[in-house]
Short mmCIF file of C-alpha atoms in Angstrom, two decimals:
data_model
loop_
_atom_site.label_atom_id
_atom_site.label_comp_id
_atom_site.label_asym_id
_atom_site.label_seq_id
_atom_site.Cartn_x
_atom_site.Cartn_y
_atom_site.Cartn_z
CA UNK A 1 93.99 -175.91 42.88
CA UNK A 2 90.73 -175.66 44.84
CA UNK A 3 89.02 -177.93 42.29
CA UNK A 4 91.77 -180.56 42.69
CA UNK A 5 91.39 -180.41 46.46
CA UNK A 6 87.63 -180.82 46.16
CA UNK A 7 88.08 -183.87 43.92
CA UNK A 8 90.54 -185.43 46.38
CA UNK A 9 88.15 -184.79 49.27
CA UNK A 10 85.24 -186.34 47.31
CA UNK A 11 87.38 -189.39 46.43
CA UNK A 12 88.34 -189.88 50.08
CA UNK A 13 84.70 -189.53 51.12
CA UNK A 14 83.62 -192.20 48.59
CA UNK A 15 86.45 -194.48 49.70
CA UNK A 16 85.42 -194.04 53.35
CA UNK A 17 81.81 -194.96 52.55
CA UNK A 18 82.96 -198.02 50.56
CA UNK A 19 85.25 -199.20 53.35
CA UNK A 20 82.60 -198.66 56.02
CA UNK A 21 80.07 -200.67 53.98
CA UNK A 22 82.66 -203.42 53.44
CA UNK A 23 83.34 -203.59 57.17
CA UNK A 24 79.62 -204.09 57.81
CA UNK A 25 79.61 -207.17 55.58
CA UNK A 26 78.09 -205.75 52.41
CA UNK A 27 79.72 -206.66 49.11
CA UNK A 28 82.10 -204.12 47.62
CA UNK A 29 81.58 -203.63 43.91
CA UNK A 30 84.53 -202.75 41.75
CA UNK A 31 84.38 -200.11 39.04
CA UNK A 32 83.18 -201.41 35.66
CA UNK A 33 83.85 -199.25 32.61
CA UNK A 34 80.69 -198.65 30.58
CA UNK A 35 80.83 -196.14 27.75
CA UNK A 36 80.20 -195.73 24.05
CA UNK A 37 83.23 -196.50 21.91
CA UNK A 38 81.27 -195.39 18.80
CA UNK A 39 78.21 -193.15 18.71
CA UNK A 40 75.90 -192.47 15.77
CA UNK A 41 76.49 -189.37 13.66
CA UNK A 42 74.35 -187.34 11.27
CA UNK A 43 73.82 -189.31 8.07
CA UNK A 44 72.57 -188.52 4.59
CA UNK A 45 70.91 -191.63 3.18
CA UNK A 46 69.72 -192.36 -0.34
CA UNK A 47 66.14 -193.48 -0.87
CA UNK A 48 66.06 -197.23 -1.64
CA UNK A 49 69.66 -197.80 -0.53
CA UNK A 50 70.93 -199.25 2.76
CA UNK A 51 72.01 -196.96 5.60
CA UNK A 52 74.02 -197.64 8.75
CA UNK A 53 73.95 -195.77 12.07
CA UNK A 54 76.99 -196.86 14.06
CA UNK A 55 76.94 -197.64 17.77
CA UNK A 56 79.19 -199.76 19.93
CA UNK A 57 79.75 -200.06 23.67
CA UNK A 58 82.89 -200.68 25.72
CA UNK A 59 82.11 -202.67 28.87
CA UNK A 60 83.15 -205.80 30.74
CA UNK A 61 79.60 -207.15 30.67
CA UNK A 62 77.44 -207.56 27.57
CA UNK A 63 75.08 -204.63 26.98
CA UNK A 64 71.57 -204.73 25.58
CA UNK A 65 71.37 -202.24 22.69
CA UNK A 66 68.12 -200.58 21.68
CA UNK A 67 67.41 -197.65 19.38
CA UNK A 68 65.15 -194.62 19.69
CA UNK A 69 63.78 -192.63 16.78
CA UNK A 70 62.32 -189.19 17.51
CA UNK A 71 62.30 -190.02 21.23
CA UNK A 72 60.43 -193.35 21.03
CA UNK A 73 61.92 -196.84 21.16
CA UNK A 74 61.86 -198.68 17.84
CA UNK A 75 60.07 -202.02 17.76
CA UNK A 76 62.51 -204.03 15.65
CA UNK A 77 61.30 -207.57 16.37
CA UNK A 78 58.86 -207.57 13.44
CA UNK A 79 60.70 -205.04 11.25
CA UNK A 80 61.98 -206.55 8.00
CA UNK A 81 64.01 -203.49 6.98
CA UNK A 82 65.74 -202.47 10.21
CA UNK A 83 67.93 -204.56 12.49
CA UNK A 84 70.50 -204.13 15.25
CA UNK A 85 73.83 -205.68 14.27
CA UNK A 86 76.08 -207.62 16.66
CA UNK A 87 78.15 -204.51 17.47
CA UNK A 88 75.00 -202.47 18.26
CA UNK A 89 74.79 -200.52 14.99
CA UNK A 90 71.41 -200.01 13.32
CA UNK A 91 71.15 -201.21 9.72
CA UNK A 92 68.32 -200.00 7.53
CA UNK A 93 68.39 -202.36 4.53
CA UNK A 94 66.38 -200.11 2.21
CA UNK A 95 65.57 -196.51 3.17
CA UNK A 96 61.94 -195.58 2.55
CA UNK A 97 61.09 -192.00 1.66
CA UNK A 98 58.32 -190.40 -0.35
CA UNK A 99 56.40 -187.14 -0.31
CA UNK A 100 53.88 -188.40 2.27
CA UNK A 101 55.75 -191.33 3.87
CA UNK A 102 59.08 -190.70 5.63
CA UNK A 103 59.40 -193.50 8.20
CA UNK A 104 63.21 -193.54 8.28
CA UNK A 105 63.97 -189.83 8.37
CA UNK A 106 64.37 -188.43 11.89
CA UNK A 107 66.55 -188.19 14.99
CA UNK A 108 68.07 -191.44 16.32
CA UNK A 109 69.75 -192.42 19.60
CA UNK A 110 71.46 -195.61 20.69
CA UNK A 111 70.50 -196.81 24.19
CA UNK A 112 72.75 -199.31 25.98
CA UNK A 113 71.75 -201.08 29.20
CA UNK A 114 73.62 -203.43 31.51
CA UNK A 115 71.48 -205.02 34.22
CA UNK A 116 72.48 -203.98 37.76
CA UNK A 117 74.77 -201.29 36.33
CA UNK A 118 72.69 -198.78 34.39
CA UNK A 119 71.79 -197.26 31.05
CA UNK A 120 73.64 -194.83 28.83
CA UNK A 121 72.16 -192.89 25.91
CA UNK A 122 74.18 -191.74 22.92
CA UNK A 123 74.19 -188.31 21.34
CA UNK A 124 71.48 -187.70 18.77
CA UNK A 125 72.05 -188.31 15.07
CA UNK A 126 69.81 -186.99 12.31
CA UNK A 127 69.09 -189.27 9.37
CA UNK A 128 68.16 -187.21 6.31
CA UNK A 129 67.09 -188.79 3.04
CA UNK A 130 67.95 -187.71 -0.48
CA UNK A 131 66.12 -189.07 -3.50
CA UNK A 132 67.89 -191.00 -6.22
CA UNK A 133 68.96 -188.77 -9.13
CA UNK A 134 66.39 -188.64 -11.87
CA UNK A 135 68.02 -189.72 -15.15
CA UNK A 136 65.73 -187.52 -17.24
CA UNK A 137 66.87 -184.45 -15.28
CA UNK A 138 70.53 -185.48 -15.61
CA UNK A 139 70.11 -186.09 -19.34
CA UNK A 140 68.61 -182.60 -19.83
CA UNK A 141 71.37 -181.04 -17.71
CA UNK A 142 74.04 -182.85 -19.74
CA UNK A 143 72.36 -181.67 -22.97
CA UNK A 144 72.36 -178.05 -21.74
CA UNK A 145 76.00 -178.23 -20.62
CA UNK A 146 77.00 -179.70 -23.98
CA UNK A 147 75.43 -176.79 -25.85
CA UNK A 148 76.94 -174.19 -23.49
CA UNK A 149 80.40 -175.68 -24.06
CA UNK A 150 80.16 -175.31 -27.87
#
């Protein structure tokens, strides 16, 4: 009950400030919803295959979507493999991963900005990469299973 009273008091205080500013001639801004409707989630990608990290924003104004990987903004302007789709999702056309080169594996975040309103940052999503199955290994495994079954 005390929490509800505190919220009501805070709402009245904000309303009073808004009305007093409006009376002084400053413009009153209405509330604009700005939130993620879809946030990225942990993903297991396959080396050499495409991967998609979803992100979309609900707002009345168009939002600028950017992506961070391991805390740093991605420079996608000259990136042939990664691009931000119209809905804000990040598409990696062909995941790269080797023993010494793992440029796609890491922790990603979607960052949405609306000028004169603010910026919101999504939850983190880990992209892990699995290698393609090796046919020689699968052939040997199938051979062993065949003999065990006899």
